[in-house]
Coordinates of C-alpha atoms and ligand atoms in Angstrom, one line a residue:
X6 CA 24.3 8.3 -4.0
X7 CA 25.7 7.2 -1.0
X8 CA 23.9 5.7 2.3
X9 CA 24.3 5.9 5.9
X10 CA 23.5 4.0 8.8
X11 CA 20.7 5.7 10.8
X12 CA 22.1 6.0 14.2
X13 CA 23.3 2.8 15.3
X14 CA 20.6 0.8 13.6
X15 CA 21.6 -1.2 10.5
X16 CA 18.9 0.9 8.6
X17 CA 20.9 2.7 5.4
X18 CA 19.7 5.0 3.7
X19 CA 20.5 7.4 1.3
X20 CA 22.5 10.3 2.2
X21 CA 19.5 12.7 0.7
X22 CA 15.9 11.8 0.8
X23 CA 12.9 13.0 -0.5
X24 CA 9.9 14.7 1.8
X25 CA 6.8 15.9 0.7
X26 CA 5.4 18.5 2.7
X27 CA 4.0 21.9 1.3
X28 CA 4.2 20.3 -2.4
X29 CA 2.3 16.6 -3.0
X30 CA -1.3 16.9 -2.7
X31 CA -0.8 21.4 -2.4
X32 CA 1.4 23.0 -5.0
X33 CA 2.2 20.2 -7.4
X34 CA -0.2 17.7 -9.6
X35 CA -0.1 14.1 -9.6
X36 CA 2.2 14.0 -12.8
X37 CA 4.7 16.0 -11.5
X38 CA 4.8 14.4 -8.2
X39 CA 5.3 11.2 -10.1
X40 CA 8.3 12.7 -12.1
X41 CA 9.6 13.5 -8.8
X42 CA 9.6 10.3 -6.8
X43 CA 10.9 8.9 -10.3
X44 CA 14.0 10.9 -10.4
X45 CA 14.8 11.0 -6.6
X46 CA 14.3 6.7 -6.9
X47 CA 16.3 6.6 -10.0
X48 CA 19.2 8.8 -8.8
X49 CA 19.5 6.4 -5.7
X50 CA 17.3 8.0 -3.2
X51 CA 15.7 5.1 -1.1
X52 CA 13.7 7.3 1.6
X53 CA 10.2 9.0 1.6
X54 CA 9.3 11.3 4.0
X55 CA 5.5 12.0 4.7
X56 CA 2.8 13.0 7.5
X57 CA -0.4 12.6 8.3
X58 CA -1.0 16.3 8.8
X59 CA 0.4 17.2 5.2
X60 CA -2.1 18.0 3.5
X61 CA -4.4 16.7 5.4
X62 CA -3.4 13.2 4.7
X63 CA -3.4 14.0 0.7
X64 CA 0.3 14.0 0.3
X65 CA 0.2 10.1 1.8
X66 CA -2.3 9.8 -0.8
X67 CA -0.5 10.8 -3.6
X68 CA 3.0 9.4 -2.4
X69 CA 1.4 5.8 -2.5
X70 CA -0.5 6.1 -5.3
X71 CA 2.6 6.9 -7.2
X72 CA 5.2 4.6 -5.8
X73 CA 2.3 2.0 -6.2
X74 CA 1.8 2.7 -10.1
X75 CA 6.7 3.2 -10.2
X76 CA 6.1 -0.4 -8.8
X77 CA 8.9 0.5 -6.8
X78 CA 10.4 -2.6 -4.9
X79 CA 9.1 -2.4 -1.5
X80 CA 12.1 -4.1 0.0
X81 CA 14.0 -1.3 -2.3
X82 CA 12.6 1.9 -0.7
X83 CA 11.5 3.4 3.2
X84 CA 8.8 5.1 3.6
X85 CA 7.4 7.0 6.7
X86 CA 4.8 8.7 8.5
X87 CA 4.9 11.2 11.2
X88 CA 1.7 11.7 14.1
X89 CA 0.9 14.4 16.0
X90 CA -1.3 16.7 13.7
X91 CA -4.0 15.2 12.8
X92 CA -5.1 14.7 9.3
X93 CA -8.8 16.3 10.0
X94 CA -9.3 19.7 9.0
X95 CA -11.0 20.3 12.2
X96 CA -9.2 17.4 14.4
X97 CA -11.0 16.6 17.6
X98 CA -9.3 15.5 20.6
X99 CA -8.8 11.9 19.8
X100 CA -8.0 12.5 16.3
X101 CA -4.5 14.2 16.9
X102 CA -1.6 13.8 19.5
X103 CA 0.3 11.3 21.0
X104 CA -2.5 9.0 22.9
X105 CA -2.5 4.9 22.6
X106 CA -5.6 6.1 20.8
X107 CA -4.2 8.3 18.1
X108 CA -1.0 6.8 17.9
X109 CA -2.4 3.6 16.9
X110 CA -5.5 5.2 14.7
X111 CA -2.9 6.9 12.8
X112 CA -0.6 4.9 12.1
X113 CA -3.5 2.2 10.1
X114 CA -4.7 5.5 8.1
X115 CA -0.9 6.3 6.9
X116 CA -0.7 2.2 5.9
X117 CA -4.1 2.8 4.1
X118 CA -3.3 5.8 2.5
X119 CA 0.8 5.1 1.5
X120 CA -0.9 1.3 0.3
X121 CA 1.7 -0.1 2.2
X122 CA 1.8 -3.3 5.1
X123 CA 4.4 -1.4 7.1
X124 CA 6.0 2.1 7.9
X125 CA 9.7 2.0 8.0
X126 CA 9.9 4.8 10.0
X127 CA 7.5 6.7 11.9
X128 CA 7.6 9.4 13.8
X129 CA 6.1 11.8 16.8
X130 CA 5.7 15.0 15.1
X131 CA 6.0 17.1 18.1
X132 CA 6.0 16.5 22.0
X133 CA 2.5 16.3 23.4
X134 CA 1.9 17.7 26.7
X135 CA -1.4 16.0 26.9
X136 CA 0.2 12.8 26.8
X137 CA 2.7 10.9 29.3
X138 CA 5.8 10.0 27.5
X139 CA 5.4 6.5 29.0
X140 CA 1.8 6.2 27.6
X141 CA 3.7 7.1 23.8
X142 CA 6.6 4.8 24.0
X143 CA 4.4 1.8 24.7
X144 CA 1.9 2.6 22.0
X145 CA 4.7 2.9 19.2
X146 CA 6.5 -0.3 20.7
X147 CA 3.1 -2.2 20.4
X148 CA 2.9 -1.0 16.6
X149 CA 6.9 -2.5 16.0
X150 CA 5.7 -5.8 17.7
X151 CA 2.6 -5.8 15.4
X152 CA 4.7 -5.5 12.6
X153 CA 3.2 -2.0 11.8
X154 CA 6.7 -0.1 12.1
X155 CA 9.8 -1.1 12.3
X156 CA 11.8 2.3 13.7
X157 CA 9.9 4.9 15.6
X158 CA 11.2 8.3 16.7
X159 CA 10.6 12.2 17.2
X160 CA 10.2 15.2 16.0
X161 CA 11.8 19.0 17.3
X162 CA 11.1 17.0 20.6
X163 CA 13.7 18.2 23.5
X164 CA 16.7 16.7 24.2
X165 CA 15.5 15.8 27.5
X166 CA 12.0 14.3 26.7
X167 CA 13.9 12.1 24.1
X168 CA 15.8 10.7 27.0
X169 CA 12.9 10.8 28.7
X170 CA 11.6 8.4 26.1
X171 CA 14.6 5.8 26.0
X172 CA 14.7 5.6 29.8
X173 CA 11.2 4.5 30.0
X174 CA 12.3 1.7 27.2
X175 CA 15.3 0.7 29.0
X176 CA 12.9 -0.1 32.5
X177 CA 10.5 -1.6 30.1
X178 CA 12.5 -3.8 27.7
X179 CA 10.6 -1.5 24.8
X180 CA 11.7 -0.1 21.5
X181 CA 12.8 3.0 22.2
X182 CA 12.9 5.8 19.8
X183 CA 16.3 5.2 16.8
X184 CA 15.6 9.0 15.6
X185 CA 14.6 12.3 15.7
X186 CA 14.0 14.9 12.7
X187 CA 15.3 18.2 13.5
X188 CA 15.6 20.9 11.3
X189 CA 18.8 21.8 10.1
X190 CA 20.2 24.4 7.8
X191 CA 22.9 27.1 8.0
X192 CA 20.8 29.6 9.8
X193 CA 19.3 26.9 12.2
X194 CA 22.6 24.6 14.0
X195 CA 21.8 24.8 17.5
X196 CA 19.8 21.8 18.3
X197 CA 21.6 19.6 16.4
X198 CA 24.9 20.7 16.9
X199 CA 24.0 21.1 20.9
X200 CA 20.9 20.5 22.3
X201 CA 21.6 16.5 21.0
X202 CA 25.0 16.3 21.0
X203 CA 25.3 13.8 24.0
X204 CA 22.7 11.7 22.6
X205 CA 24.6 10.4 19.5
X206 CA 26.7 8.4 21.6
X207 CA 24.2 8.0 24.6
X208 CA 21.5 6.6 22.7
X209 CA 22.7 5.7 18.8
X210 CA 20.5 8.3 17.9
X211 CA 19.7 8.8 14.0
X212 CA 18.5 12.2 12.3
X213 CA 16.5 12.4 9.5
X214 CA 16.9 16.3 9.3
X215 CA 14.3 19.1 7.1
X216 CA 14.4 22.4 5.4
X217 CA 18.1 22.2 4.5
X218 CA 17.5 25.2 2.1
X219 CA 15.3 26.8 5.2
X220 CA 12.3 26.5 2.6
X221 CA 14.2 27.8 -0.2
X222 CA 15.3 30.9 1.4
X223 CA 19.2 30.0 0.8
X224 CA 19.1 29.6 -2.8
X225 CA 18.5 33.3 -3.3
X226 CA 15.0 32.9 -4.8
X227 CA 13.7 35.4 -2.1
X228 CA 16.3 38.0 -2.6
X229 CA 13.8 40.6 -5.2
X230 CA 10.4 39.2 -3.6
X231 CA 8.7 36.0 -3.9
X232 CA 8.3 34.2 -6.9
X233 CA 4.7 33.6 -7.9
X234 CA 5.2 29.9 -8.5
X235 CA 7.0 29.0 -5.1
X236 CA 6.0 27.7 -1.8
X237 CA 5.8 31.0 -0.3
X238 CA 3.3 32.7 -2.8
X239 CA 0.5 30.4 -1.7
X240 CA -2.2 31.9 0.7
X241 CA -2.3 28.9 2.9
X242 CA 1.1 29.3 3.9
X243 CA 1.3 32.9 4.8
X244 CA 2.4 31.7 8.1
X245 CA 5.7 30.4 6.4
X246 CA 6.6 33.4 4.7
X247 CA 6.3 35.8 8.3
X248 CA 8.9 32.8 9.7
X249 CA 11.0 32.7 6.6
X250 CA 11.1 36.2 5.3
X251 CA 10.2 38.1 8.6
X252 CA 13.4 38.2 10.4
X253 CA 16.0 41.2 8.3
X254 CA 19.2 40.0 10.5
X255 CA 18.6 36.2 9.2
X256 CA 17.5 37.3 5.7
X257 CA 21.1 39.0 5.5
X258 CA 22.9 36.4 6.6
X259 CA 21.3 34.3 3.9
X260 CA 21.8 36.7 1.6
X261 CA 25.6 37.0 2.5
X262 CA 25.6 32.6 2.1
X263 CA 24.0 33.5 -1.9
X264 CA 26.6 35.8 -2.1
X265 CA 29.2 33.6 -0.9
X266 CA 28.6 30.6 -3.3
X267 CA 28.6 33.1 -6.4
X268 CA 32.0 34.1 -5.1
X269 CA 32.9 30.5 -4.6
X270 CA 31.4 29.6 -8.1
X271 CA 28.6 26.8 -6.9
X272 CA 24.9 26.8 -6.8
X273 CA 23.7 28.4 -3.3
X274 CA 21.3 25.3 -2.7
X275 CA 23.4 22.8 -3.4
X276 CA 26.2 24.2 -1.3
X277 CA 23.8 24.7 1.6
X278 CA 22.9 21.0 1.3
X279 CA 26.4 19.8 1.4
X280 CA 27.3 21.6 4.5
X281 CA 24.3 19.8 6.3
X282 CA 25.8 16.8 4.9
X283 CA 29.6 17.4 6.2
X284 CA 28.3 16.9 9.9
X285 CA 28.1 13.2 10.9
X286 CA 25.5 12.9 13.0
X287 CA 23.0 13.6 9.6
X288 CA 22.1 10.3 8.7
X289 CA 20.2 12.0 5.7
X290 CA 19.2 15.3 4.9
X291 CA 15.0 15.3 3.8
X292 CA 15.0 17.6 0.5
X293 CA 12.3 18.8 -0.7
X294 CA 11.5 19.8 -4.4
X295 CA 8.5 21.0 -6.3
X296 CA 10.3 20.6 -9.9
X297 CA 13.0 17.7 -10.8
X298 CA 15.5 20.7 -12.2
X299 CA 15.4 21.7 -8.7
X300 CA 15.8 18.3 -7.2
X301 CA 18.6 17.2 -9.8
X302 CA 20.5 20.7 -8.6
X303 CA 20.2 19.7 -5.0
X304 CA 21.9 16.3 -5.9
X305 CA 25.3 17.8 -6.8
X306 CA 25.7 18.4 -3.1
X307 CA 27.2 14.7 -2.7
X308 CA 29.5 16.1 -5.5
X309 CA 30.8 19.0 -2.7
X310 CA 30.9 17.3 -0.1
X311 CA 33.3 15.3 -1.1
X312 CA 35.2 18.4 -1.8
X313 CA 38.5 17.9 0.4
X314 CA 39.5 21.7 -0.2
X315 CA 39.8 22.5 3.6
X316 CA 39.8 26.2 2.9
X317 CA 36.9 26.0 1.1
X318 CA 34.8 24.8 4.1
X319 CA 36.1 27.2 6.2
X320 CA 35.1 30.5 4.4
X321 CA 31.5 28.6 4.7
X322 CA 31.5 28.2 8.5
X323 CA 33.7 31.7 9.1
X324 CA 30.0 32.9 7.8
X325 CA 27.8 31.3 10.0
X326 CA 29.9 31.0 13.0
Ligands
NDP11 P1 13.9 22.9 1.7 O1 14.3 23.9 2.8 O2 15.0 22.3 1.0 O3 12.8 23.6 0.8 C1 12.4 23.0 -0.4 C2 11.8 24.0 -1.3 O4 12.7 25.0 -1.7 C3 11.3 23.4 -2.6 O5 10.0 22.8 -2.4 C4 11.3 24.6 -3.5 O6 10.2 25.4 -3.3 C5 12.6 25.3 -3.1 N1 13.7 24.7 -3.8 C6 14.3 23.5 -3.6 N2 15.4 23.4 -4.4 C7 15.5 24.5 -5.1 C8 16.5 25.0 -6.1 N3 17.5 24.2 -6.4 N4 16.3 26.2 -6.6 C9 15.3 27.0 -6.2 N5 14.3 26.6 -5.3 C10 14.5 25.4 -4.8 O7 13.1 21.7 2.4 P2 11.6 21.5 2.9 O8 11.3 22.6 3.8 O9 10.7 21.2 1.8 O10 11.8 20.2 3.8 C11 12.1 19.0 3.2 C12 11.3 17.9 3.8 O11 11.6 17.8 5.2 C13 9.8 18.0 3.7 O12 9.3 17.6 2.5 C14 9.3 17.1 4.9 O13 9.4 15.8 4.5 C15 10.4 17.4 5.9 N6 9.9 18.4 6.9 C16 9.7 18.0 8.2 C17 9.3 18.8 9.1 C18 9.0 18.3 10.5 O14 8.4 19.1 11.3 N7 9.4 17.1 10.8 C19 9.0 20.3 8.8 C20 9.3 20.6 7.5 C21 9.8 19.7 6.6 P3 9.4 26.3 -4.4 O15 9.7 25.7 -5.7 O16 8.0 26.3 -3.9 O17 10.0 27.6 -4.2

């Protein structure tokens, strides 16, 4: 493993993390979710990525209940939650966005349900338009001088509300927001590579970025239908499928990726994670994993990366250029 700064904090972690949306608490059992945070701990990963709204708070559940019975040194690993959702079924108003209310409300369930003192990292899940940006920034600076959290930022939030954010911390003498968690994968660049390109050097901003395999859809799995056992199959998230598998241009261009690794001789999902990991503004790219085959596959990525065959690189970005 290898770790990087997030942003210009001193916060490292490691260059791959661990998230657990759409599997703890869902698709996979207790056991297997402790196999997984024991093989992503033991092959050097020292970030966890959670929600509030996954699962409806379940996946926080699980995720402390294992690290908890790993005794995993706290001082060892990061852990985060992210606000916005809610983690009622039915959420009322003050049970989900950005409010002092809600901010603060649940930030002490995640600590209650991750059984920790502290969130490392925590997060805005989305921009709330019910919600001044002001009102936000104070309520997560008041949880860092509580000791709560110790680095708070955003979620797919624009570039502009972001600044937004940091301005009204600058006027303030606030924390402002260290990161944002975009996604990222070959058939989604333009926010990162864009949308926040002047804010790397404007604000030190970090990114914790998701879906690297855009929810497995570049390792091939999809190609001949979807697999019984994976994300997709499940009722619940019918939703995902129409975004993953509903577009024909973007499933071809994934399929010509698949293709491209064969030719290349590497496993599509690692190479997909490498080529998140080649741009430097990734301070770590979330993985997710609902069996630890898949997540030791995904690991050989910081073997590629580290690939200095230029020409290599370039037949991947010729096809998604
Ligand atoms: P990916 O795009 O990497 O999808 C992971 C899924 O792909 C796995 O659960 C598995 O699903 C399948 N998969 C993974 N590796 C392999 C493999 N080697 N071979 C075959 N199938 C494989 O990442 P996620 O979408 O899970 O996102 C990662 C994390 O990012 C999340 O857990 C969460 O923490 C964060 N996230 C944040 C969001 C946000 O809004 N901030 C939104 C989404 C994610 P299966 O076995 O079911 O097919």
């Amino acid at each position: 493993m290898h770790y990087r700064r997030l942003g210009t904090s001193g916060l490292q972690l490691s260059a791959l993390s661990f998230g657990a949306w759409a599997t703890f608490g869902r698709q996979v059992g207790r056991g297997q979710a402790r196999e997984l945070v024991a093989a992503a701990w033991d092959h050097g990963i020292n970030f966890f990525d959670n929600a509030e709204g996954y699962a409806n708070g379940e996946a926080e559940r699980v995720m402390g209940d294992v690290i908890a019975d790993l005794r995993l040194p706290r001082d060892g690993y990061c852990v985060s939650s992210k606000v916005f959702f809610g983690a009622a079924a039915d959420p009322r108003p003050t049970q989900k966005g950005l409010s002092r209310k809600h901010v603060r409300d649940a930030c002490d369930a995640a600590l209650q349900r991750l059984r920790v003192e502290h969130l490392d990292l925590y997060f805005c899940h989305r921009p709330d338009p019910d919600t001044p940006v002001a009102e936000t920034v104070w309520a997560m600076d008041a949880l860092i001088r509580q000791g709560k959290v110790l680095y708070w930022g955003t979620s797919e939030w624009p570039a502009a509300a972001i600044r937004e954010a940091a301005q009204v911390a600058r006027t303030h003498h606030l924390h402002g927001p260290t990161m944002e968690q975009p996604e990222y994968n070959l058939l989604r660049r333009e926010r990162v590579e864009l949308e926040y390109a002047p804010l790397y050097a404007e604000l030190g901003l970090g990114t914790t970025t998701w879906s690297p395999l855009a929810s497995g859809l570049l390792t091939g799995k999809y190609a001949g239908g979807v697999p019984a056992d994976s994300r997709l199959a499940q009722p619940e998230l019918a939703w995902l499928q129409r975004e993953v598998l509903g577009d024909a241009a973007r499933m071809a261009r994934a399929g010509r990726f698949v293709a491209l690794a064969a030719e290349l001789g590497v496993a599509p999902a690692p190479l997909a994670i490498a080529w998140c990991l080649r741009n430097p503004h990734v301070s770590t790219v979330l993985l997710g994993a609902s069996r630890v085959e898949q997540l030791v596959e995904n690991l050989q990525a910081l073997d590629l990366v580290a690939r200095p065959d230029a020409g290599f690189w370039a037949r991947v970005d010729a096809l998604v250029d």
